[in-house]
CSV table of C-alpha atoms and ligand atoms in Angstrom, one decimal:
chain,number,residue,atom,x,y,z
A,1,UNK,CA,0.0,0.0,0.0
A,2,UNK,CA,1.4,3.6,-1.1
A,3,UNK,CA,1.3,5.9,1.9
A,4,UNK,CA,-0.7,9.2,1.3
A,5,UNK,CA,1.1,12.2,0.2
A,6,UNK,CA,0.4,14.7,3.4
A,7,UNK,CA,1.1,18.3,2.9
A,8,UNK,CA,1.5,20.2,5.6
A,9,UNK,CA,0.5,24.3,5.8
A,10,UNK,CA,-1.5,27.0,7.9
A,11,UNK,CA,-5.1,26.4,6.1
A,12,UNK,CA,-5.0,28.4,3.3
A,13,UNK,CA,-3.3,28.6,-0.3
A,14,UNK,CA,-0.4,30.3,0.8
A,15,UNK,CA,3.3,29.4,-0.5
A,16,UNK,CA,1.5,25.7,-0.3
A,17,UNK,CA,-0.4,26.3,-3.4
A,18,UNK,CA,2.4,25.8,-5.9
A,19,UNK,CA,2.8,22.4,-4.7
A,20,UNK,CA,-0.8,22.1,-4.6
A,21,UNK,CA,-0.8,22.7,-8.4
A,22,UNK,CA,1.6,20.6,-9.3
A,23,UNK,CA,0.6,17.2,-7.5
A,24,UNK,CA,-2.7,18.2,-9.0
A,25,UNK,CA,-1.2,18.3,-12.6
A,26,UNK,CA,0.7,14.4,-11.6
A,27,UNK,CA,-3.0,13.7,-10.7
A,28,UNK,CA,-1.3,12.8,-7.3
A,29,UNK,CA,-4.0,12.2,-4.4
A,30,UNK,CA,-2.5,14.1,-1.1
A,31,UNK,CA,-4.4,15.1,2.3
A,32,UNK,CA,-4.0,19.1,3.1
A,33,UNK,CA,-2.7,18.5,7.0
A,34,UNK,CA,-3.7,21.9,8.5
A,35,UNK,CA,-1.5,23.5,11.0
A,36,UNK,CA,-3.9,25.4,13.2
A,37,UNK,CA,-2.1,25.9,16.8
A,38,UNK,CA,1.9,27.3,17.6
A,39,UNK,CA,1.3,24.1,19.6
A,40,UNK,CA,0.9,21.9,16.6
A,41,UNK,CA,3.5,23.7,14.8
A,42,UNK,CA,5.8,23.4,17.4
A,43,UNK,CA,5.1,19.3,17.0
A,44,UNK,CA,5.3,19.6,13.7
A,45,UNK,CA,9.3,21.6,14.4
A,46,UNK,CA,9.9,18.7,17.1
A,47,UNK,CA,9.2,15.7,14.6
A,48,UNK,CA,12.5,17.2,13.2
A,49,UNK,CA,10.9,16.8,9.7
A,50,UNK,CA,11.4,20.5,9.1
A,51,UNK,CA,14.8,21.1,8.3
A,52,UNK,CA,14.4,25.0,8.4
A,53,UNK,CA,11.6,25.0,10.9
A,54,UNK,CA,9.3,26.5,8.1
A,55,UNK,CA,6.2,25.1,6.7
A,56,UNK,CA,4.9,23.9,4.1
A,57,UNK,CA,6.1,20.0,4.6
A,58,UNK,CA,5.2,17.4,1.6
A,59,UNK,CA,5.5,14.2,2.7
A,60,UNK,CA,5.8,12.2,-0.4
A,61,UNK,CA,7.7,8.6,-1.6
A,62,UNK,CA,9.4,8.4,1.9
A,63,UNK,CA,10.9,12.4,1.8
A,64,UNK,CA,10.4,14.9,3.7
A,65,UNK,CA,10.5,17.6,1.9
A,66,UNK,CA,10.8,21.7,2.4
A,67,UNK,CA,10.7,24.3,0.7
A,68,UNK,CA,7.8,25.1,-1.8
A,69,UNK,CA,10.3,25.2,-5.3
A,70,UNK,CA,12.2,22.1,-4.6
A,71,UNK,CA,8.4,20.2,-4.1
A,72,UNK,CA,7.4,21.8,-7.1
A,73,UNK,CA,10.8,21.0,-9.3
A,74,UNK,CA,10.9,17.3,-7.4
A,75,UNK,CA,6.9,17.1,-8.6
A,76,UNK,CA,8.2,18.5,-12.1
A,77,UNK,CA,10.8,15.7,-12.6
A,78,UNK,CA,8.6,12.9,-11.5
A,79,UNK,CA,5.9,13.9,-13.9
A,80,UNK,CA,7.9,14.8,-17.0
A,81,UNK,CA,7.2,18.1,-16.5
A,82,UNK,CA,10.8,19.7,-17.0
A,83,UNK,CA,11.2,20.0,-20.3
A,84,UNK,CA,12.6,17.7,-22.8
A,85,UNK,CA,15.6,20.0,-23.5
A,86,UNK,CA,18.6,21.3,-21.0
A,87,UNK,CA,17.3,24.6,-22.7
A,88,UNK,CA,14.0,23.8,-22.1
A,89,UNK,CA,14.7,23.5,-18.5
A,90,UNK,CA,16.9,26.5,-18.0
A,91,UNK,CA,13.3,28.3,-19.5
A,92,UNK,CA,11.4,26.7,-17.2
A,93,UNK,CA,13.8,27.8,-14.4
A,94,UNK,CA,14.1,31.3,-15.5
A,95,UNK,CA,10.3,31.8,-15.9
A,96,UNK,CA,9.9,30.1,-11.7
A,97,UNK,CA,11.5,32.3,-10.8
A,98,UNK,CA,10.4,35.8,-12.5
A,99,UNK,CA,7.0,34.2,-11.4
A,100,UNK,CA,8.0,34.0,-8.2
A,101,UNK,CA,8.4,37.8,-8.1
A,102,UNK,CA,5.4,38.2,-10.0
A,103,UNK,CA,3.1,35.9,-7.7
A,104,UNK,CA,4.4,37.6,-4.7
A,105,UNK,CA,2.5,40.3,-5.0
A,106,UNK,CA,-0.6,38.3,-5.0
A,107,UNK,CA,0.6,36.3,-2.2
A,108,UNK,CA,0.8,39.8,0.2
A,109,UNK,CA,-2.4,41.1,-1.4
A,110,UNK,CA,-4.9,40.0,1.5
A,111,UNK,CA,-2.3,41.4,4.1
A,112,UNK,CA,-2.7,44.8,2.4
A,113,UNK,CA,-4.8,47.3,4.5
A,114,UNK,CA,-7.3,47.9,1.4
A,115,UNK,CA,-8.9,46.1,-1.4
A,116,UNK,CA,-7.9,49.1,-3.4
A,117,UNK,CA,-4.0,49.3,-2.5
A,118,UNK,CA,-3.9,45.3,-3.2
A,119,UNK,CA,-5.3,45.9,-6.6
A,120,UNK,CA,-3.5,48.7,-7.3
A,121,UNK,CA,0.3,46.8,-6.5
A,122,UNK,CA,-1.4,43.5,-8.7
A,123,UNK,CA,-1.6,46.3,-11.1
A,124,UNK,CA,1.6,47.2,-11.1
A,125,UNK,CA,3.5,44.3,-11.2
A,126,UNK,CA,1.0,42.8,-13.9
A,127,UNK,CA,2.4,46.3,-15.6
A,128,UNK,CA,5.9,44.8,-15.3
A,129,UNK,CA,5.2,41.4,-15.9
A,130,UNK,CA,2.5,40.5,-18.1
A,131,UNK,CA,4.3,41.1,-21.3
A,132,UNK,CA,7.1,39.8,-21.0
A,133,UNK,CA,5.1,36.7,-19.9
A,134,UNK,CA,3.2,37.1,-23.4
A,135,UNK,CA,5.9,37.6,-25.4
A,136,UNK,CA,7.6,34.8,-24.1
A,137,UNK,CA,4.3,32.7,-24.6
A,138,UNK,CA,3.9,34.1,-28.5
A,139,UNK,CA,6.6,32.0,-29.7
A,140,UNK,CA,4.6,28.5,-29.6
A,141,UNK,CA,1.9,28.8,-26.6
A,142,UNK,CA,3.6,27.7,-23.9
A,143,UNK,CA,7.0,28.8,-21.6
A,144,UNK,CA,9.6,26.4,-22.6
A,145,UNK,CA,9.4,23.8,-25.6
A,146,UNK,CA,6.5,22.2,-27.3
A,147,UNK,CA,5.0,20.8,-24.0
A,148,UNK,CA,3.5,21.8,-20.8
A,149,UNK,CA,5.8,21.8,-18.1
A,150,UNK,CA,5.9,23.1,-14.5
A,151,UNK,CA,6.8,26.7,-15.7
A,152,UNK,CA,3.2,26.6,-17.1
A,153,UNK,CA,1.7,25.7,-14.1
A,154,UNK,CA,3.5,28.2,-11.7
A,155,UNK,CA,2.5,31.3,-14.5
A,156,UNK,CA,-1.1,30.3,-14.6
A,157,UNK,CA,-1.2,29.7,-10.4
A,158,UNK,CA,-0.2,33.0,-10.4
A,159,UNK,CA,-2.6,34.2,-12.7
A,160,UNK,CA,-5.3,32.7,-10.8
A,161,UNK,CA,-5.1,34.5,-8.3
A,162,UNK,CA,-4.7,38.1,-10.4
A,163,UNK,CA,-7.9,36.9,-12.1
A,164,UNK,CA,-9.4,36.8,-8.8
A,165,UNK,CA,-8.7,40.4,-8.1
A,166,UNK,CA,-8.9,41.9,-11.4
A,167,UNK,CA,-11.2,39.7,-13.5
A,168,UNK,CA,-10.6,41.4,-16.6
A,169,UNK,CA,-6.3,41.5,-16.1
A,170,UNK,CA,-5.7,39.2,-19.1
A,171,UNK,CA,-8.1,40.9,-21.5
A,172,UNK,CA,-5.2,42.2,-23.9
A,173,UNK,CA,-3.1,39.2,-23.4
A,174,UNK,CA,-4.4,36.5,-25.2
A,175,UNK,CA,-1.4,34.4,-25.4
A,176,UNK,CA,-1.4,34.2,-21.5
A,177,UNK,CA,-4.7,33.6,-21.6
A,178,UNK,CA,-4.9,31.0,-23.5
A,179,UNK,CA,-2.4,29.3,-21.3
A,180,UNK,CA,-4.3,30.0,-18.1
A,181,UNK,CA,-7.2,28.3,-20.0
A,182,UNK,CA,-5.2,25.5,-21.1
A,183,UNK,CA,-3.7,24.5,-17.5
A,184,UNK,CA,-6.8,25.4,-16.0
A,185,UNK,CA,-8.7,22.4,-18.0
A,186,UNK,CA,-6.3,19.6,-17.7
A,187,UNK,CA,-7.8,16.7,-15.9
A,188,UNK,CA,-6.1,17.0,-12.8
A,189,UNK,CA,-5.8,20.5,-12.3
A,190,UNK,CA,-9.6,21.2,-13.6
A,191,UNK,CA,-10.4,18.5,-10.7
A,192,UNK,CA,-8.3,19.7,-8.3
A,193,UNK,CA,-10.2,23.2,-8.4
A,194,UNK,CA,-13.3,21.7,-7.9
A,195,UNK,CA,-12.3,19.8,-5.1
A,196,UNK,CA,-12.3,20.1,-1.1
A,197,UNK,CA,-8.4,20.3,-1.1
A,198,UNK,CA,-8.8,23.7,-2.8
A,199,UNK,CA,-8.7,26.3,-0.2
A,200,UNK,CA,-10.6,29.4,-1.4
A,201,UNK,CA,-9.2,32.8,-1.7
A,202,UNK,CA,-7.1,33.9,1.3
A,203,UNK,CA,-8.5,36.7,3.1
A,204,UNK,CA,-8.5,38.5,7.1
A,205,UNK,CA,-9.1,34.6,8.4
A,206,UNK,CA,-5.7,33.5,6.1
A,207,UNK,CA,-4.6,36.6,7.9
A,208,UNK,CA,-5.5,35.7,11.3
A,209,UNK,CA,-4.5,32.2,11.0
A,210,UNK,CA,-0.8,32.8,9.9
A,211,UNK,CA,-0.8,35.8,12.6
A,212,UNK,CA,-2.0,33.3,15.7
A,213,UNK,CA,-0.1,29.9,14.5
A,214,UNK,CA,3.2,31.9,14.1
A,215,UNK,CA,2.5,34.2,17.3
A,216,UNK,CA,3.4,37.0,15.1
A,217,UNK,CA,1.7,40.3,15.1
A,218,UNK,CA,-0.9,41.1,12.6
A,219,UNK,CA,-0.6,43.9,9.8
A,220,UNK,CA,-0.9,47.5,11.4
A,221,UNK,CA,-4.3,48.2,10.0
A,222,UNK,CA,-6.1,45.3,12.1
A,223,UNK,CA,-7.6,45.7,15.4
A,224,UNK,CA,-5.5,44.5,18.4
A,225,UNK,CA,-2.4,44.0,16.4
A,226,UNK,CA,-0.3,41.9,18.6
A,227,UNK,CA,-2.8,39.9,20.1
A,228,UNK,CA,-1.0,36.9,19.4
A,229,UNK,CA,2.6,37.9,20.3
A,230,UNK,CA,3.6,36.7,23.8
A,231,UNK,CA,5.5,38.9,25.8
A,232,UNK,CA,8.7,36.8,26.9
A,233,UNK,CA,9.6,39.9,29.4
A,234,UNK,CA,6.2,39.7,31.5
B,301,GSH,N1,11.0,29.8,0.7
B,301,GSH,C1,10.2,29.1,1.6
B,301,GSH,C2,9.5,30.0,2.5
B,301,GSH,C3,8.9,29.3,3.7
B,301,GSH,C4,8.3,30.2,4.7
B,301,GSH,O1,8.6,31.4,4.8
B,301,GSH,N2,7.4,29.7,5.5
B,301,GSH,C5,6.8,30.4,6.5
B,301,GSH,C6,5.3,30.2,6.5
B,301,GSH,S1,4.6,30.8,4.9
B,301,GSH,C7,7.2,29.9,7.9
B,301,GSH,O2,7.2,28.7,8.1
B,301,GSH,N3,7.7,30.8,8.7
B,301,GSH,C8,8.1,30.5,10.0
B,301,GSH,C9,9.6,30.6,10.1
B,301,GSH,O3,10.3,31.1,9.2
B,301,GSH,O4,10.2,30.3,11.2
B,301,GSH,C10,9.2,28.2,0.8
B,301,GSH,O5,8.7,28.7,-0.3
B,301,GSH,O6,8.8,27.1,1.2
């Protein structure tokens, strides 16, 4: 019997959706482990399975592993999802990691004080971004070579969740949209989507939840910012 593929993450998308994505794409079935508490974090840090102490954890084919682009390139390689070509997978690489820049952005947009300021830096950076991203794209449809690989699946991740903000972001990009569409509709991402894994967009709870399990303060425009931090010196 295969053991189940556990990923481990506050409850939310978070830097856990990447990963999410790309088991999705392997069609790979995996249990979201939710890490609610400091207390269970602080299990979590004494299993020793976190080698930085950071979330999110994949469990997978005996590893543990950490950090999000090493699960996503380790799910890339076991899927065929790489490239064919060293070339190919110096594109893919390249692309990770200008996406990386460009999906941070939407990754701090529900810590922003306003709905208006988080749209406003999506803006932006889709300003900066998007096409470059479509140039890249116009050559044959997708990031790197004549196939889909895991560069495809980070862009349109990312572009998820700009649609969510600004539904009408990819208007006068049709090349990325196309793509978006494309990775959107394979089988296991198109199920994956649909499913009970898929945490929905994060907002003040995502907020909260990172906030209390890290014992961190909360952003300056929320009530009672540092009701979570513990005062070591009381
Ligand atoms: N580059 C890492 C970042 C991991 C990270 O910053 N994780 C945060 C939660 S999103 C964390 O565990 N913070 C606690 C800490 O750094 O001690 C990745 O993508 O996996």
């Amino acid at each position: 019997m295969t053991n189940i593929v556990k990923l481990h993450y506050f409850p939310g998308r978070g830097r856990a959706e990447t990963t999410r994505w790309m088991l999705a794409i392997n069609q790979i079935k995996f249990n979201n482990i939710p890490i609610e508490t400091p207390e269970m974090l602080l299990d979590l840090r004494d299993s020793r399975k976190l080698p930085f102490d950071q979330m999110p954890l994949l469990e997978i084919d005996g590893l543990n592993l950490s950090q999000s682009s090493a699960m996503v390139r380790y799910l890339a390689r076991k899927g065929g999802y790489y490239g064919s070509r060293d070339e190919d997978a110096v594109w893919c690489d390249m692309i990770a990691g200008a996406v990386a820049d460009f999906g941070e952005t939407a990754l701090q947009a529900a810590f922003q004080p306003t709905k208006e300021i988080a749209i406003k830096a999506l803006q932006e950076r889709f300003n900066k971004f998007g096409l470059r991203f479509e140039n890249r794209l116009n050559e044959s449809g997708l990031c790197a070579g004549n196939k889909l690989t895991f560069s495809d699946v980070l862009l349109a991740e990312a572009l998820n969740s700009y649609l969510e903000w600004i539904p009408n972001i990819l208007d006068k990009t049709p090349f990325l949209n196309d793509l978006y569409k494309k990775v959107i509709s394979t089988p296991g991402i198109s199920h994956y989507l649909k499913s009970s894994q898929r945490y929905p967009m994060s907002g003040n709870n995502y907020v909260i939840d990172v906030a209390r399990v890290l014992r961190r303060a909360l952003p300056s425009h929320m009530s009672d910012q540092n009701r979570f931090v513990i005062d070591n010196n009381s």
